Short mmCIF file of C-alpha atoms and ligand atoms in Angstrom, two decimals:
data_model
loop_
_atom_site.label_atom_id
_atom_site.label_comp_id
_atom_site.label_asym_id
_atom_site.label_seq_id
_atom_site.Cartn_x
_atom_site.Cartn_y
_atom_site.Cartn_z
CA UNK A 1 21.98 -22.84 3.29
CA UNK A 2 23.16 -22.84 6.62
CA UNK A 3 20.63 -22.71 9.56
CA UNK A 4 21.08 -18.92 10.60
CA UNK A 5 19.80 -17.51 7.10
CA UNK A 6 16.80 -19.42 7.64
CA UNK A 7 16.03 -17.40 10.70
CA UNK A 8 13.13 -14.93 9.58
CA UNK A 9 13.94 -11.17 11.57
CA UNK A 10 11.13 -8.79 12.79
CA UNK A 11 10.97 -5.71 11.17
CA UNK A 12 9.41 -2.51 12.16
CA UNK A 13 9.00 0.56 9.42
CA UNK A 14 7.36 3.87 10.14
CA UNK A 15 7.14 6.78 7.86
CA UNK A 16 6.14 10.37 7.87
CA UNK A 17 7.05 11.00 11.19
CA UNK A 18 6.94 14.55 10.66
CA UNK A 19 8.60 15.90 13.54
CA UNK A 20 8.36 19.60 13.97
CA UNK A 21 9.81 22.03 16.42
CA UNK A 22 6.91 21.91 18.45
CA UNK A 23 7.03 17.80 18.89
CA UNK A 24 9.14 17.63 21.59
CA UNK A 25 10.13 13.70 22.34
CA UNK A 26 6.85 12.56 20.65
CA UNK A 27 8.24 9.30 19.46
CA UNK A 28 10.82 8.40 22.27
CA UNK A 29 8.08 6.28 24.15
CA UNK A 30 7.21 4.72 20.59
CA UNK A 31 10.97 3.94 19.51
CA UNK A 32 11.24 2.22 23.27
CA UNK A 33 8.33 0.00 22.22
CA UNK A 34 9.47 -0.56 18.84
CA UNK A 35 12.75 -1.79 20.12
CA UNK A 36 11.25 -4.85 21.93
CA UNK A 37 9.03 -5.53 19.19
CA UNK A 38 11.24 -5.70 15.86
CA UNK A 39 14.79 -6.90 15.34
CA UNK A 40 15.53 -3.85 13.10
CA UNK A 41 13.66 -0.70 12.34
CA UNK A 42 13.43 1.41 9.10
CA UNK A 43 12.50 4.60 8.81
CA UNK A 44 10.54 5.23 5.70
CA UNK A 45 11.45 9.50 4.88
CA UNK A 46 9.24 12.40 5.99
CA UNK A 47 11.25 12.44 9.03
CA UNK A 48 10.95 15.85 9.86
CA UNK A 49 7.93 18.38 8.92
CA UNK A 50 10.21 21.04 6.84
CA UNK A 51 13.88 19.43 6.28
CA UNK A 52 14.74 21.87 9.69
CA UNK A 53 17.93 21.10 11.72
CA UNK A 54 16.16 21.57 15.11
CA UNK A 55 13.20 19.29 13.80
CA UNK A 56 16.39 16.53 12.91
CA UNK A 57 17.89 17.19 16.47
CA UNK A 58 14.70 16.43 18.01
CA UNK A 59 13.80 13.35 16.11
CA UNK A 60 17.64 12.17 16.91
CA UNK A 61 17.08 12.71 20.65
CA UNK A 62 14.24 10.21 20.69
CA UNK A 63 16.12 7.90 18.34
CA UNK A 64 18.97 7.38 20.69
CA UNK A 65 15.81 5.84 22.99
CA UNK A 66 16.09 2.80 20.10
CA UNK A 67 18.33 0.11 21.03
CA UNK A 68 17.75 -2.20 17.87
CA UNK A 69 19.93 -1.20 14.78
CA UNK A 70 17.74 1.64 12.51
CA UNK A 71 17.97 2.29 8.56
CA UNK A 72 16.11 4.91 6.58
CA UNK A 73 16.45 7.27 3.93
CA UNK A 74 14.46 10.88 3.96
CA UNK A 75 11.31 12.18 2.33
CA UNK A 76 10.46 15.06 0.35
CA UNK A 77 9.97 17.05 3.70
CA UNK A 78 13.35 17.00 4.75
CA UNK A 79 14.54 18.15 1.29
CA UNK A 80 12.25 21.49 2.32
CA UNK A 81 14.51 23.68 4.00
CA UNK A 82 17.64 22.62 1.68
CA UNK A 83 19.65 21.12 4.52
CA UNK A 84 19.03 17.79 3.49
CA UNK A 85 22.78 16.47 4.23
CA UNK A 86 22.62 18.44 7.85
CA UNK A 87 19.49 16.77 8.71
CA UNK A 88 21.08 13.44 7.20
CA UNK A 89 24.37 13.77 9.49
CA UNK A 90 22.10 14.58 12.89
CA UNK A 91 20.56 11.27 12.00
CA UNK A 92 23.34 9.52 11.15
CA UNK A 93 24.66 10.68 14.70
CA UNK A 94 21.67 9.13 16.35
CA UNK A 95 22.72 6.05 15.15
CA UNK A 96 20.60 5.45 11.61
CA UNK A 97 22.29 4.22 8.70
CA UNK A 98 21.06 6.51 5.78
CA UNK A 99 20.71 4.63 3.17
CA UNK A 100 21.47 5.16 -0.33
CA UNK A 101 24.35 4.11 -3.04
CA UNK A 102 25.90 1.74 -0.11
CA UNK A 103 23.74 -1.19 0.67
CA UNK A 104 23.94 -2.30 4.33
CA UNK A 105 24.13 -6.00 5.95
CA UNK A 106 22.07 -6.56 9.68
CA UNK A 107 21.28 -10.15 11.18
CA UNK A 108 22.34 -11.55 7.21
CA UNK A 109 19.30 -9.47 5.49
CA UNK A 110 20.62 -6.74 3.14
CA UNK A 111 19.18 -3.39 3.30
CA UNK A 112 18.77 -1.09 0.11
CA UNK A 113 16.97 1.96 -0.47
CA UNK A 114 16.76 5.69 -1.54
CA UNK A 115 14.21 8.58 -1.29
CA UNK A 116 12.95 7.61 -4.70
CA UNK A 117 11.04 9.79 -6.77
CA UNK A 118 7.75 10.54 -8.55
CA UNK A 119 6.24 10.39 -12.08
CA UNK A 120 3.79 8.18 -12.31
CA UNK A 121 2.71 4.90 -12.82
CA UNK A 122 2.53 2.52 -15.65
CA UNK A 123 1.23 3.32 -18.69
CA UNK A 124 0.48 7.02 -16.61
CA UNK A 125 4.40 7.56 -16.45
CA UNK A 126 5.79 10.88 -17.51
CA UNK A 127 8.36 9.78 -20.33
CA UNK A 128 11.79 12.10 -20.88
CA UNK A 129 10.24 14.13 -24.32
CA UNK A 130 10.42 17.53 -24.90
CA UNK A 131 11.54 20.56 -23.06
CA UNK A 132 14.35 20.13 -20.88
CA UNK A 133 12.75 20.52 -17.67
CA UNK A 134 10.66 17.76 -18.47
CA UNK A 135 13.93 15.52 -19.17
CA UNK A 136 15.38 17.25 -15.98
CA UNK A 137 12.39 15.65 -13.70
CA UNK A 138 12.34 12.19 -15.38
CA UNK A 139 16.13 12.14 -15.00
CA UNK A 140 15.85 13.03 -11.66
CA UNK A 141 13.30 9.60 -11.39
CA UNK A 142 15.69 7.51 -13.50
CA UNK A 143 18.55 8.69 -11.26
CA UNK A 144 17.39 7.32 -8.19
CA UNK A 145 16.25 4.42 -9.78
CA UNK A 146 19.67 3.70 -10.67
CA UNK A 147 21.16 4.18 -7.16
CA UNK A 148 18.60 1.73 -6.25
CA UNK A 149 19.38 -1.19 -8.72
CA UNK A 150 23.04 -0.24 -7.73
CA UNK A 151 22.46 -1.12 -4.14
CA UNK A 152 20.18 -4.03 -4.70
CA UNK A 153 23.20 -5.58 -6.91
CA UNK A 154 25.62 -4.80 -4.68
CA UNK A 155 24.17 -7.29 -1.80
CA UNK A 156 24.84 -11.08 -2.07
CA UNK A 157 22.39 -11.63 0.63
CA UNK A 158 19.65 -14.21 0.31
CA UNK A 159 16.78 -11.77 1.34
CA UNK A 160 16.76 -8.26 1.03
CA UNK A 161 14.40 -4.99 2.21
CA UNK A 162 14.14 -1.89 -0.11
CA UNK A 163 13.39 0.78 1.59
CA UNK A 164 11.86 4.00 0.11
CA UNK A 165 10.33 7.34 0.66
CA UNK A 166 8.05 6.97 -2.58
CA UNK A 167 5.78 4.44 -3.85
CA UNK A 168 7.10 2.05 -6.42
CA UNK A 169 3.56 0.83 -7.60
CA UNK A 170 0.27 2.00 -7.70
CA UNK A 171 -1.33 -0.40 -5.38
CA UNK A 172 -0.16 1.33 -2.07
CA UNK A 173 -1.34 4.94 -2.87
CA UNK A 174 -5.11 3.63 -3.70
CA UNK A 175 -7.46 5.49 -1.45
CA UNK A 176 -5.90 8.70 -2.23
CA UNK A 177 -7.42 11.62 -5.08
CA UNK A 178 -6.65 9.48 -8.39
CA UNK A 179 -5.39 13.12 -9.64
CA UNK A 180 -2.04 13.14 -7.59
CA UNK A 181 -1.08 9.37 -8.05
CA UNK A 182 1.72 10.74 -10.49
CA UNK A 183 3.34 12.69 -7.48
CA UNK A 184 3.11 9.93 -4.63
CA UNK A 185 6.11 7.56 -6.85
CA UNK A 186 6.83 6.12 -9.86
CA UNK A 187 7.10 2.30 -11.31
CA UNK A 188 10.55 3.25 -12.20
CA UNK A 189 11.22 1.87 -8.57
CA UNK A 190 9.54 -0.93 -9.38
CA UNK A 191 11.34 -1.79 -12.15
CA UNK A 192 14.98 -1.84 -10.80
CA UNK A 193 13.34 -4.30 -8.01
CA UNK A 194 12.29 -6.87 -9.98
CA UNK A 195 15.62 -7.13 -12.03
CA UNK A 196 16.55 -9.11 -9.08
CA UNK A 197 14.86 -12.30 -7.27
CA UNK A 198 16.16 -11.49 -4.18
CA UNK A 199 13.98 -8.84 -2.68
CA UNK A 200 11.27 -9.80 -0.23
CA UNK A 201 9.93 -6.78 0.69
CA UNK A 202 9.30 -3.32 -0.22
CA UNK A 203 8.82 -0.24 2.75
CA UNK A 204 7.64 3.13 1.98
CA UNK A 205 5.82 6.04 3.07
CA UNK A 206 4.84 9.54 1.44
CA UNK A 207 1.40 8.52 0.52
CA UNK A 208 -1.15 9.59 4.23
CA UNK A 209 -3.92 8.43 2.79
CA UNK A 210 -2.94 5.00 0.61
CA UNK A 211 -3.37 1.46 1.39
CA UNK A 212 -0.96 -0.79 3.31
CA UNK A 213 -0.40 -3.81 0.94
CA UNK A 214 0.51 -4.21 -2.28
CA UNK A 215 3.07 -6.36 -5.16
CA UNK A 216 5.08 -5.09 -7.95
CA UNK A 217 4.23 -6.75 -11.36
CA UNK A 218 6.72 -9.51 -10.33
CA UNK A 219 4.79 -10.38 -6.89
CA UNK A 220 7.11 -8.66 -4.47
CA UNK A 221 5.41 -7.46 -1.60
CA UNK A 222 5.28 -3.76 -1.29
CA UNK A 223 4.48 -2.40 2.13
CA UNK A 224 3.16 1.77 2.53
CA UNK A 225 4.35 1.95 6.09
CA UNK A 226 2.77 5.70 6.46
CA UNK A 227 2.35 5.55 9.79
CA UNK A 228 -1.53 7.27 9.27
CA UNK A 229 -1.78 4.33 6.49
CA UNK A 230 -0.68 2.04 9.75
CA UNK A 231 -2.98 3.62 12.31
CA UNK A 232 -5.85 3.03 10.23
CA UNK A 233 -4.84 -0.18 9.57
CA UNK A 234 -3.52 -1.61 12.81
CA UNK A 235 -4.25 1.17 15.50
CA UNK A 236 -0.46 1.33 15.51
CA UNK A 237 1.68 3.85 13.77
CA UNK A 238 4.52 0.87 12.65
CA UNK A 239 4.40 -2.11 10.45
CA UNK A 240 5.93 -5.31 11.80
CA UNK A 241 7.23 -7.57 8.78
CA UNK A 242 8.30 -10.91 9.16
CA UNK A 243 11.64 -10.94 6.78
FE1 LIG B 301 4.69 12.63 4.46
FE1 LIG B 302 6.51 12.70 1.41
#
């Protein structure tokens, strides 16, 4: 092993931004910070309040304020307006690397992730029986799943970050109504990451009102990195993960 894989990186991951067309340059300050904190920053989906081009435009205007290197995938929200791959390429143009199929190397720790998906969790998991919408949505779950384990395999790092837009385990979305667990992710997530032992941690958002830490059944460490989960946590809307 030589001595610079040793070296552990800083990470900062937000989610749920939110950004809407009303937010004018409400994270540039924040992203300025962020870049003298962290080594890397990942943006954990919900980047934008409705999927909106001008909400993306916005968001990439105080994103250019970030001078670290910046990964993320998007969140249900910026599927809203059906202009998910405009809002992707604004992004993309303010220098983030959307994840997804392609896996991406920074300071020798591999980055993986997708949106993700929900369905529920263990035993609680919607199953692909019946009508065909139901195997539609549980595809849907199993498809990015898939894209996931691709990506994870694809890296011959020694440590590795998923990051997601939906919770892979339960853990993370305790503290919010027991009734809409199966929409906040699915352990299908969870599953692809512990085919491999070379993930040490897990980002995500989507969930406001969950809990911060949490493991899959394997013992990886699963971060919700909401940034309301993180303001009631920390008083600050970003994790910071020693990787
Ligand atoms: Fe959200
Ligand atoms: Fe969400």
């Amino acid at each position: 092993m030589s001595a610079a894989s040793t070296e552990t990186i800083r990470l900062a991951a937000i989610g749920d931004l939110h950004v809407t067309e009303a937010s004018e340059h409400r994270y540039r300050e924040l992203f300025a910070e962020i870049s003298e904190a962290a080594d890397v920053l990942a943006l954990c989906g919900d980047l934008t309040n409705f999927g909106k081009v001008r909400e993306a435009e916005i968001l990439a205007e105080d994103l250019r304020e970030c001078t670290i290197p910046v990964v993320g995938v998007l969140g249900n929200h910026d599927y809203e307006c059906g202009q998910a791959e405009e809002v992707a390429r604004i992004l993309h143009g303010a220098g983030m690397t959307v994840l997804g199929e392609q896996a991406v190397v920074i300071k020798e720790v591999g980055f993986a992730g997708v949106k993700g998906f929900l369905g529920g969790f263990g035993r609680g998991e919607l199953g692909a029986f019946g009508e065909p919408p139901i195997k539609a949505f549980v595809d849907a779950a199993l498809d990015e799943a898939r894209k996931l384990e691709n990506a994870l395999r694809s890296l011959r790092t020694e440590r590795n970050v998923t990051v997601l837009h939906y919770a892979p385990v339960a853990d993370t979305v305790e503290g919010e109504p027991l009734e809409i667990y199966p929409f906040l992710g699915c352990s299908r997530l969870a599953d692809a990451i512990d085919r491999f032992d070379h993930v040490s941690a897990v980002v995500h958002g989507h969930a406001h009102r969950g809990r911060h830490r949490g493991r899959t059944p394997r013992g990886v460490p699963v971060y919700n990195c909401a940034q309301m989960v993180m303001m009631a946590e920390t008083g600050r809307p970003y994790a910071l993960i020693e990787v």
